[in-house]
PDB file of C-alpha atoms in Angstrom:
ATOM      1  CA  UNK G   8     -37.543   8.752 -28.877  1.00  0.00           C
ATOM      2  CA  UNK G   9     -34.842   9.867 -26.070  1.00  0.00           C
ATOM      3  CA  UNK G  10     -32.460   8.766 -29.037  1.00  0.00           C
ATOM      4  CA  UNK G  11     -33.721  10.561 -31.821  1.00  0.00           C
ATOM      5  CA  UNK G  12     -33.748  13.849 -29.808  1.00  0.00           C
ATOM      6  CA  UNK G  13     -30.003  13.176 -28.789  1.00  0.00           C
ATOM      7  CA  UNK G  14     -29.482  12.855 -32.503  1.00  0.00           C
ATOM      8  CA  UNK G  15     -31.090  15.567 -33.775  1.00  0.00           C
ATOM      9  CA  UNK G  16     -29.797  17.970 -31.570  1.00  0.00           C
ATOM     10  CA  UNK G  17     -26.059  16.827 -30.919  1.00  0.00           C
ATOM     11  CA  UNK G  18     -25.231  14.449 -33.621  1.00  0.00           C
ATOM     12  CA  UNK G  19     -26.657  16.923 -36.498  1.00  0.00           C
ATOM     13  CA  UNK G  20     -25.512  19.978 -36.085  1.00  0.00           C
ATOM     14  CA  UNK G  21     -21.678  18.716 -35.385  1.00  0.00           C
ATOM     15  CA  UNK G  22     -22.154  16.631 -39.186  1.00  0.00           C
ATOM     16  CA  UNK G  23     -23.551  19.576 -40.644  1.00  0.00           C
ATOM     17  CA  UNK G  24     -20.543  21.964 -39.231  1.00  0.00           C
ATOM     18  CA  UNK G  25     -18.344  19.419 -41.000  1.00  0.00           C
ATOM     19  CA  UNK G  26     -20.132  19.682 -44.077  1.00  0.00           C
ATOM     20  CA  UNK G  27     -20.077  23.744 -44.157  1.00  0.00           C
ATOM     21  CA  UNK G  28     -16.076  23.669 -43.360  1.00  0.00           C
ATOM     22  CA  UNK G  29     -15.164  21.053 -45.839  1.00  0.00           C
ATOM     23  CA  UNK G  30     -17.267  22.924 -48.569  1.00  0.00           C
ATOM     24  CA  UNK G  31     -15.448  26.394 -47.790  1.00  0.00           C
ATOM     25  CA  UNK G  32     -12.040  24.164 -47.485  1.00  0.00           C
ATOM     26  CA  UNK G  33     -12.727  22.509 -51.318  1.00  0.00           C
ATOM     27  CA  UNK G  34     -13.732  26.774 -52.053  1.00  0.00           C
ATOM     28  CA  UNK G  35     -10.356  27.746 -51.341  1.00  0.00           C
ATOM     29  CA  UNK G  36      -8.128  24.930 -51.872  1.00  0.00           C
ATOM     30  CA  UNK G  37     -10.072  23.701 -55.279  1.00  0.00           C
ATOM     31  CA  UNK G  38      -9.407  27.265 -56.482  1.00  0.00           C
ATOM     32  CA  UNK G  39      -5.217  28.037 -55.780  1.00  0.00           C
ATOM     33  CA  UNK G  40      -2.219  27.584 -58.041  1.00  0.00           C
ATOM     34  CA  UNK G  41       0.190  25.066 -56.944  1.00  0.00           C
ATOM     35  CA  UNK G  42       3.489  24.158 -58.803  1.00  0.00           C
ATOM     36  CA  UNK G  43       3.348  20.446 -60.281  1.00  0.00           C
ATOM     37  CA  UNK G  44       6.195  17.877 -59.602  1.00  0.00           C
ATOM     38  CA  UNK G  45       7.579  17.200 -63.360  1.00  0.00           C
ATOM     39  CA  UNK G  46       7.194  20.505 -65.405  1.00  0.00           C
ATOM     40  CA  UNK G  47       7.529  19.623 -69.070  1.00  0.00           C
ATOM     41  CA  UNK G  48       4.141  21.468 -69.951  1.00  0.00           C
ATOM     42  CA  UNK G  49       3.451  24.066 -67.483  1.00  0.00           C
ATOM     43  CA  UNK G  50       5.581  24.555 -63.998  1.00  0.00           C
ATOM     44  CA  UNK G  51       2.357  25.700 -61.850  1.00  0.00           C
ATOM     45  CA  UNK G  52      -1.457  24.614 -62.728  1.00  0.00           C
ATOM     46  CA  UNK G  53      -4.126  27.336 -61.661  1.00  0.00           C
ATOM     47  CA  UNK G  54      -6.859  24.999 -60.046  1.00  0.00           C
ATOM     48  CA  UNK G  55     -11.016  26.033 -60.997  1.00  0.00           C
ATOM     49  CA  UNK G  56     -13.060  24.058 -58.813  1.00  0.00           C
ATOM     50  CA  UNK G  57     -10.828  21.466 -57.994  1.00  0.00           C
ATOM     51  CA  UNK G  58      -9.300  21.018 -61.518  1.00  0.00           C
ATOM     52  CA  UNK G  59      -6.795  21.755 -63.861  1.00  0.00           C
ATOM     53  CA  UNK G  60      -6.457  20.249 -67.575  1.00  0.00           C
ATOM     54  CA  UNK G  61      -4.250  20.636 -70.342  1.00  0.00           C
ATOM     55  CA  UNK G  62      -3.364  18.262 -73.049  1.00  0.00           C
ATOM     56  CA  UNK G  63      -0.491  16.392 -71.272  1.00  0.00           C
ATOM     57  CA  UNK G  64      -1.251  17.813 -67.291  1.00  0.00           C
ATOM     58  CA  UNK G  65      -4.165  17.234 -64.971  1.00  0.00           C
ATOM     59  CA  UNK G  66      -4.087  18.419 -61.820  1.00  0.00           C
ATOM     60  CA  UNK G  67      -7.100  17.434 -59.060  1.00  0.00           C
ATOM     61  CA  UNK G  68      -7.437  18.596 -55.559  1.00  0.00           C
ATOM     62  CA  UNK G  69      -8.699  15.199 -53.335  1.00  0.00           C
ATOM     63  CA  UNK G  70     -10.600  17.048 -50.453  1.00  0.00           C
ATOM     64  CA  UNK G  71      -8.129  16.064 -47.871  1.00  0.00           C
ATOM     65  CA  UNK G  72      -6.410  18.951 -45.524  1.00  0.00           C
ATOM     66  CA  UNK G  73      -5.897  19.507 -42.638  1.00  0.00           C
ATOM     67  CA  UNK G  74      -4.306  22.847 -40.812  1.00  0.00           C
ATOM     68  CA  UNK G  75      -1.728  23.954 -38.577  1.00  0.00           C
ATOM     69  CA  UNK G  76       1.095  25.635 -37.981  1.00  0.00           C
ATOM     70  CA  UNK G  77       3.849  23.798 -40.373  1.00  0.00           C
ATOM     71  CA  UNK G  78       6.788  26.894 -40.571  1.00  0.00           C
ATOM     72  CA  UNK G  79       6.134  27.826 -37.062  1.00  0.00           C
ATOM     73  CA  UNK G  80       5.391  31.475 -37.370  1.00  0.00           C
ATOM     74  CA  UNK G  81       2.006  31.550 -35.703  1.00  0.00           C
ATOM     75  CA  UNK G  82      -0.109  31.544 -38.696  1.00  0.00           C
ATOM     76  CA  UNK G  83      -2.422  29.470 -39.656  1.00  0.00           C
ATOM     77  CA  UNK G  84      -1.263  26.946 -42.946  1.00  0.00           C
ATOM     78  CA  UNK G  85      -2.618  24.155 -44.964  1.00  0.00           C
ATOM     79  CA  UNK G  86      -1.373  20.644 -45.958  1.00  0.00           C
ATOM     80  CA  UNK G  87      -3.525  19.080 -48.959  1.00  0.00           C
ATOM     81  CA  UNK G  88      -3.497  16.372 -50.868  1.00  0.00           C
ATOM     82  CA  UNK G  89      -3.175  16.885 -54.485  1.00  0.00           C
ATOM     83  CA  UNK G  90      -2.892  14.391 -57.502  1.00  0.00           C
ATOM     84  CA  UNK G  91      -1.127  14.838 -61.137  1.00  0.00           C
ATOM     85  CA  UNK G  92      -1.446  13.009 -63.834  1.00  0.00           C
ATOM     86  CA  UNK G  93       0.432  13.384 -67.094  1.00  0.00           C
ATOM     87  CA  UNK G  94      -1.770  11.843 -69.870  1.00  0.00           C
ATOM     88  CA  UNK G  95      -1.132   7.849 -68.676  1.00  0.00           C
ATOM     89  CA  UNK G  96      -3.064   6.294 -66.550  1.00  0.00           C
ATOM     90  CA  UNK G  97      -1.091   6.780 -63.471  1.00  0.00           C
ATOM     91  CA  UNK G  98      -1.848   9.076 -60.725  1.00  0.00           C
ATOM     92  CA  UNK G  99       0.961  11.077 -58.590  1.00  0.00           C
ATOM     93  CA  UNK G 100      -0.407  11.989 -55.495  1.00  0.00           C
ATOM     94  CA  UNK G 101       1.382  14.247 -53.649  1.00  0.00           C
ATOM     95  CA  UNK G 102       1.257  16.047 -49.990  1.00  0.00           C
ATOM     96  CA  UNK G 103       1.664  20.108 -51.044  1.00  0.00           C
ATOM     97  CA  UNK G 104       2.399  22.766 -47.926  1.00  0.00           C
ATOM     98  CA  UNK G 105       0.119  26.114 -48.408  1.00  0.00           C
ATOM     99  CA  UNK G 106       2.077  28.149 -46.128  1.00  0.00           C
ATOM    100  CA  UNK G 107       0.360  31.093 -45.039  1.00  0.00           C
ATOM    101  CA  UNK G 108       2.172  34.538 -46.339  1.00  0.00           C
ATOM    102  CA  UNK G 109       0.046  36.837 -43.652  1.00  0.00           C
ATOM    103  CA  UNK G 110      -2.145  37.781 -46.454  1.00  0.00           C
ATOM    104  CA  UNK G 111      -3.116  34.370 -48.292  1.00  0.00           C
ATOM    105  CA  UNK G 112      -2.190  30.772 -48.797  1.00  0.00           C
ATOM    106  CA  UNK G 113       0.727  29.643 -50.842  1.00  0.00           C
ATOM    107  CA  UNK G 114       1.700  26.681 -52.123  1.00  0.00           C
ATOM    108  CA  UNK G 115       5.364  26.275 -51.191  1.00  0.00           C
ATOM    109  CA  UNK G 116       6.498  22.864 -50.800  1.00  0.00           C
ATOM    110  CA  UNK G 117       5.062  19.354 -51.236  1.00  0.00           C
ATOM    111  CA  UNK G 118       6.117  15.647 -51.293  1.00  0.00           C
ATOM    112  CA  UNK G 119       5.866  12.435 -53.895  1.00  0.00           C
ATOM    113  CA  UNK G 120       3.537   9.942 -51.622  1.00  0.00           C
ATOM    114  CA  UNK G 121       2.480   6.981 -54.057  1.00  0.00           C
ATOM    115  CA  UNK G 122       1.610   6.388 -57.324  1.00  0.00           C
ATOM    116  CA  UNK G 123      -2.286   5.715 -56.695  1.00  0.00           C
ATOM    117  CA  UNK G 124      -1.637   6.208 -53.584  1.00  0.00           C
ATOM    118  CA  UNK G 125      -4.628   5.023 -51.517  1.00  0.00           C
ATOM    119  CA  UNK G 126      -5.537   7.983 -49.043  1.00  0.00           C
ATOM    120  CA  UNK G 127      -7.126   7.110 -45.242  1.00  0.00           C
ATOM    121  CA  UNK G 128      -6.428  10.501 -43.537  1.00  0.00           C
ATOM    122  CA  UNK G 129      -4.196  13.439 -42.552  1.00  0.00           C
ATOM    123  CA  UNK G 130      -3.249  14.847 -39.826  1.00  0.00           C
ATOM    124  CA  UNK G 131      -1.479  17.269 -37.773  1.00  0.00           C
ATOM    125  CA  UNK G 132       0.460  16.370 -35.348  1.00  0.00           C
ATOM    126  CA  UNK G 133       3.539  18.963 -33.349  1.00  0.00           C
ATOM    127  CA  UNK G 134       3.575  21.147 -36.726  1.00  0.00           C
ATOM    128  CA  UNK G 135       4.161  18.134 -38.831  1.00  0.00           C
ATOM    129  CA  UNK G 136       1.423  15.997 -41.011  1.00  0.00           C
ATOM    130  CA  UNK G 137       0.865  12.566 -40.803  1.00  0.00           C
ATOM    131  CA  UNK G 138      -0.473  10.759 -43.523  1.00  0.00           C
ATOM    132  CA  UNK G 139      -2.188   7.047 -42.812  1.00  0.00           C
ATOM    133  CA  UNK G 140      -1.891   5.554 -46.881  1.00  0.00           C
ATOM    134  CA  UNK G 141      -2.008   2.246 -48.573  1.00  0.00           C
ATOM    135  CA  UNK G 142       1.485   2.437 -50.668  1.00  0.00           C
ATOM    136  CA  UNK G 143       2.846  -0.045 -53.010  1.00  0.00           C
ATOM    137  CA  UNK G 144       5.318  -3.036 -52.218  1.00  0.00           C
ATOM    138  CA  UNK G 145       6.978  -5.404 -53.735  1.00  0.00           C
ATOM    139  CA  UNK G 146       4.355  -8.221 -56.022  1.00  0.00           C
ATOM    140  CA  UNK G 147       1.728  -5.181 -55.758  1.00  0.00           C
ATOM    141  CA  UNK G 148      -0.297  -4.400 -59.274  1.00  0.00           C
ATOM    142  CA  UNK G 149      -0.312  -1.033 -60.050  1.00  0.00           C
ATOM    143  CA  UNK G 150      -3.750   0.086 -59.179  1.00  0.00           C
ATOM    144  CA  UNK G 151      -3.681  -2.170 -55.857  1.00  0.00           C
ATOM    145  CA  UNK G 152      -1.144  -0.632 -53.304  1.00  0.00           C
ATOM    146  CA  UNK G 153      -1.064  -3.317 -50.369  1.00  0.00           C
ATOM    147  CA  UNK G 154       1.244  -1.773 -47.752  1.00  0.00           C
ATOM    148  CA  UNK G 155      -0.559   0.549 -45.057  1.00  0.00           C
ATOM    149  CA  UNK G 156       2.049   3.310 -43.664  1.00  0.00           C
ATOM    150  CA  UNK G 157       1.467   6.187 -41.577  1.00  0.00           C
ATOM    151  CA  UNK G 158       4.061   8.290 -42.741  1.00  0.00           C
ATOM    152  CA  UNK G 159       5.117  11.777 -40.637  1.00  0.00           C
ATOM    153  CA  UNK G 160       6.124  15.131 -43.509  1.00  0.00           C
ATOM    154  CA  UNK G 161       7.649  18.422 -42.278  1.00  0.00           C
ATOM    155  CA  UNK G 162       8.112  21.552 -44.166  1.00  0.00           C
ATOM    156  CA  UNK G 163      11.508  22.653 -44.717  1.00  0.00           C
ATOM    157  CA  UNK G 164      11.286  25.567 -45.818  1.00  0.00           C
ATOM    158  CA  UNK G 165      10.095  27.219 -49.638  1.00  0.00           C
ATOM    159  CA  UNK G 166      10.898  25.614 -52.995  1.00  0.00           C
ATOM    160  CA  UNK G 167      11.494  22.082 -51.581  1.00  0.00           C
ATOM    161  CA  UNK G 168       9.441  19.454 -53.652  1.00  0.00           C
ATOM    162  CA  UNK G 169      10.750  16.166 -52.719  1.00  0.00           C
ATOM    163  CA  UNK G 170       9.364  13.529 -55.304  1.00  0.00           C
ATOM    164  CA  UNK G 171       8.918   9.664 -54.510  1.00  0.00           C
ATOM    165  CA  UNK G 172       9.038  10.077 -50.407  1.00  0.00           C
ATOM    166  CA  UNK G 173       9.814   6.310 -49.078  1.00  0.00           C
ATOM    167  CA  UNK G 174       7.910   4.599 -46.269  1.00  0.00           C
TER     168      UNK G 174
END
């Protein structure tokens, strides 16, 4: 019984805090233009819920973020994870900066992580993001990246989207 109180009281209301801020975080990062890595149809995809589609250029948000302060000016930013896709069946995730302008969040800079990239987390870490991934190596299908890297990304400043970041 001594359990299920604990529970209730300290267990549930921290899971259902995490629930409210990762719904308000999908709210406003689901919903933001961000400029796409190879623009042949369109150089920026305005996101509804999460999603962007055009006939050659899909755009998802994957409900991973985290904040912190990646320009070092004080204000709160973003780093999400994003993926493209340009009508195959391959998936370019990438890592994009939302720097914060003092009024909203923009998207200013991201990197190429992985072709299906396989997510774990992200993190920040002394105003830089670390991102724990399963990446592809060598003998490595396409859909089955084998190699797990935790790989540390900085901003550098606006208008720097770096494609196909190594481990």
């Amino acid at each position: 019984m001594r359990l299920s109180l604990l529970w209730l009281f300290l267990v549930l209301p921290i899971l259902l805090c995490s629930c409210a801020r990762d719904r308000e975080a999908g709210r406003v990062f689901g919903n933001m233009t961000y400029f796409v890595s190879q623009p042949l149809f369109a150089d920026r995809a305005v996101l509804v819920n999460g999603d962007y589609e055009e006939r050659f250029l899909s755009v998802h948000y994957e409900d991973k973020y985290v904040y912190g302060d990646f320009n070092h000016d004080g204000l709160k930013d973003a780093a999400v994870i994003i993926f493209e896709n340009y009508g195959g069946n391959a998936d370019y995730y990438q890592l994009a900066f939302l720097i914060n302008d003092g009024k909203e969040l923009v998207h200013r800079a991201s990197y190429g992580l992985d072709t299906w990239a396989i997510i774990n987390s992200v993190r920040e870490k002394n105003g830089k993001v670390v991102v724990d991934m399963y990446v592809h190596q060598d003998g490595d299908c396409n859909a089955g990246p084998s190699k797990r890297v935790r790989n540390v990304y900085e901003y550098n400043g606006p208008d720097d989207f770096t494609s196909n970041q190594k481990s």
